[in-house]
């Protein structure tokens, strides 16, 4: 098996806890030669690295010392504290958008990427991705996956 040596600053695919999708991440911290902490290039959120399921080899090296889960409650809380980052990102995404073109959110409505939508619960958001009848919308408190018309 050819294992590429990764180091901080490298880009890898990881499951983003916020985007709830496999996105490009930049490695920010390595521990014992493993990726420990990554930053999502999509939402900018930093979180502990969760290896994508597909990459997990069914053959677990038993020789390796059992690793303690590094996700302490403190670390989890720290991740939540990064939530205000969304607000800045959201502001930047909405900057320069034409408010006259705001579309009311409707789960059967058609939305294109970069459309500004108004949601009755989440407020103003911007469509960042449309896949089939679902779309990612960045709201001030983070991205949400919403239904939309195909
Ligand atoms: Zn993300």
Coordinates of C-alpha atoms in Angstrom, one line a residue, residues 10-146:
X10 CA -1.3 19.8 2.7
X11 CA -4.8 19.6 1.2
X12 CA -6.9 16.5 1.7
X13 CA -10.5 15.4 1.5
X14 CA -12.3 15.1 4.8
X15 CA -15.7 15.0 6.1
X16 CA -16.6 18.5 7.3
X17 CA -18.7 18.5 10.4
X18 CA -20.4 21.7 9.4
X19 CA -20.8 21.3 5.6
X20 CA -21.8 17.7 6.3
X21 CA -20.0 16.8 3.1
X22 CA -16.6 15.6 1.8
X23 CA -14.7 18.8 1.2
X24 CA -11.2 20.0 0.7
X25 CA -9.4 20.6 3.9
X26 CA -6.0 22.0 4.8
X27 CA -4.1 20.2 7.5
X28 CA -3.4 22.5 10.4
X29 CA -2.0 20.1 12.9
X30 CA -0.3 16.7 12.8
X31 CA 0.1 14.4 15.8
X32 CA 2.3 11.3 15.7
X33 CA 2.4 11.5 11.9
X34 CA -1.4 11.5 11.7
X35 CA -3.6 14.3 10.6
X36 CA -5.1 15.7 13.9
X37 CA -6.7 18.9 12.9
X38 CA -7.9 20.3 9.6
X39 CA -9.5 23.5 8.3
X40 CA -12.3 23.2 5.9
X41 CA -11.6 25.2 2.7
X42 CA -15.3 25.5 2.1
X43 CA -16.6 26.9 5.3
X44 CA -13.3 27.9 6.9
X45 CA -14.1 25.9 10.1
X46 CA -11.4 24.1 11.9
X47 CA -12.1 20.8 13.4
X48 CA -10.5 17.5 14.3
X49 CA -9.8 15.3 11.4
X50 CA -12.3 12.5 10.7
X51 CA -11.0 10.1 8.2
X52 CA -13.4 9.4 5.4
X53 CA -15.0 6.0 5.8
X54 CA -13.8 4.8 2.4
X55 CA -10.2 5.3 3.5
X56 CA -10.5 3.2 6.6
X57 CA -8.7 0.0 5.8
X58 CA -10.6 -3.1 7.0
X59 CA -7.2 -4.5 8.0
X60 CA -6.5 -2.6 11.2
X61 CA -2.9 -2.7 12.3
X62 CA -3.2 -4.3 15.7
X63 CA 0.5 -3.5 16.5
X64 CA -0.3 0.1 16.7
X65 CA -0.8 1.4 20.2
X66 CA -4.5 1.9 20.9
X67 CA -5.1 5.5 20.3
X68 CA -7.0 7.6 22.7
X69 CA -9.8 9.6 21.1
X70 CA -8.7 13.1 21.2
X71 CA -12.1 14.6 21.1
X72 CA -12.4 15.8 24.6
X73 CA -15.5 17.8 25.6
X74 CA -13.2 20.9 25.7
X75 CA -12.2 20.4 22.1
X76 CA -15.9 19.9 21.1
X77 CA -16.8 23.2 22.8
X78 CA -13.9 24.9 21.1
X79 CA -15.3 23.9 17.7
X80 CA -18.6 25.5 18.6
X81 CA -16.9 28.7 19.5
X82 CA -15.8 29.0 15.9
X83 CA -19.4 29.5 14.8
X84 CA -19.2 33.3 14.6
X85 CA -16.8 32.8 11.7
X86 CA -19.8 32.0 9.6
X87 CA -21.2 35.4 10.2
X88 CA -18.1 37.0 8.6
X89 CA -18.1 34.5 5.8
X90 CA -21.8 35.1 5.3
X91 CA -21.4 38.9 5.3
X92 CA -18.6 38.6 2.7
X93 CA -20.7 36.3 0.6
X94 CA -23.7 38.7 0.6
X95 CA -21.6 41.8 0.1
X96 CA -22.3 43.4 -3.2
X97 CA -25.4 41.2 -3.8
X98 CA -28.4 42.9 -5.2
X99 CA -31.1 43.0 -2.5
X100 CA -33.7 43.4 -5.2
X101 CA -32.9 39.9 -6.4
X102 CA -33.6 38.2 -3.0
X103 CA -35.7 35.2 -3.6
X104 CA -38.1 33.9 -1.0
X105 CA -37.2 30.3 -0.1
X106 CA -39.7 27.8 -1.4
X107 CA -38.9 24.1 -1.2
X108 CA -40.3 23.6 -4.7
X109 CA -38.6 26.7 -6.1
X110 CA -35.7 26.7 -8.4
X111 CA -32.5 28.3 -7.2
X112 CA -29.2 28.9 -8.9
X113 CA -25.8 29.1 -7.2
X114 CA -25.1 32.5 -5.8
X115 CA -28.8 33.3 -5.5
X116 CA -29.7 35.2 -2.3
X117 CA -32.6 33.6 -0.6
X118 CA -34.8 34.7 2.4
X119 CA -35.8 31.9 4.7
X120 CA -38.5 32.3 7.2
X121 CA -36.5 30.7 10.0
X122 CA -32.8 31.3 9.0
X123 CA -33.1 34.7 7.4
X124 CA -31.0 35.7 4.4
X125 CA -28.7 33.2 2.9
X126 CA -26.7 32.6 -0.2
X127 CA -26.9 29.4 -2.3
X128 CA -23.4 27.9 -2.5
X129 CA -24.2 24.6 -4.2
X130 CA -27.2 23.0 -5.9
X131 CA -27.3 19.2 -6.3
X132 CA -30.5 17.7 -7.7
X133 CA -33.3 18.8 -5.4
X134 CA -31.1 19.9 -2.6
X135 CA -29.0 22.9 -2.1
X136 CA -26.4 24.3 0.3
X137 CA -27.3 27.7 1.6
X138 CA -24.9 29.7 3.8
X139 CA -26.8 31.5 6.5
X140 CA -25.4 33.8 9.1
X141 CA -25.2 30.9 11.6
X142 CA -23.8 28.4 9.1
X143 CA -24.6 26.4 6.0
X144 CA -27.8 24.5 5.8
X145 CA -28.9 21.8 3.3
X146 CA -32.3 22.7 2.0

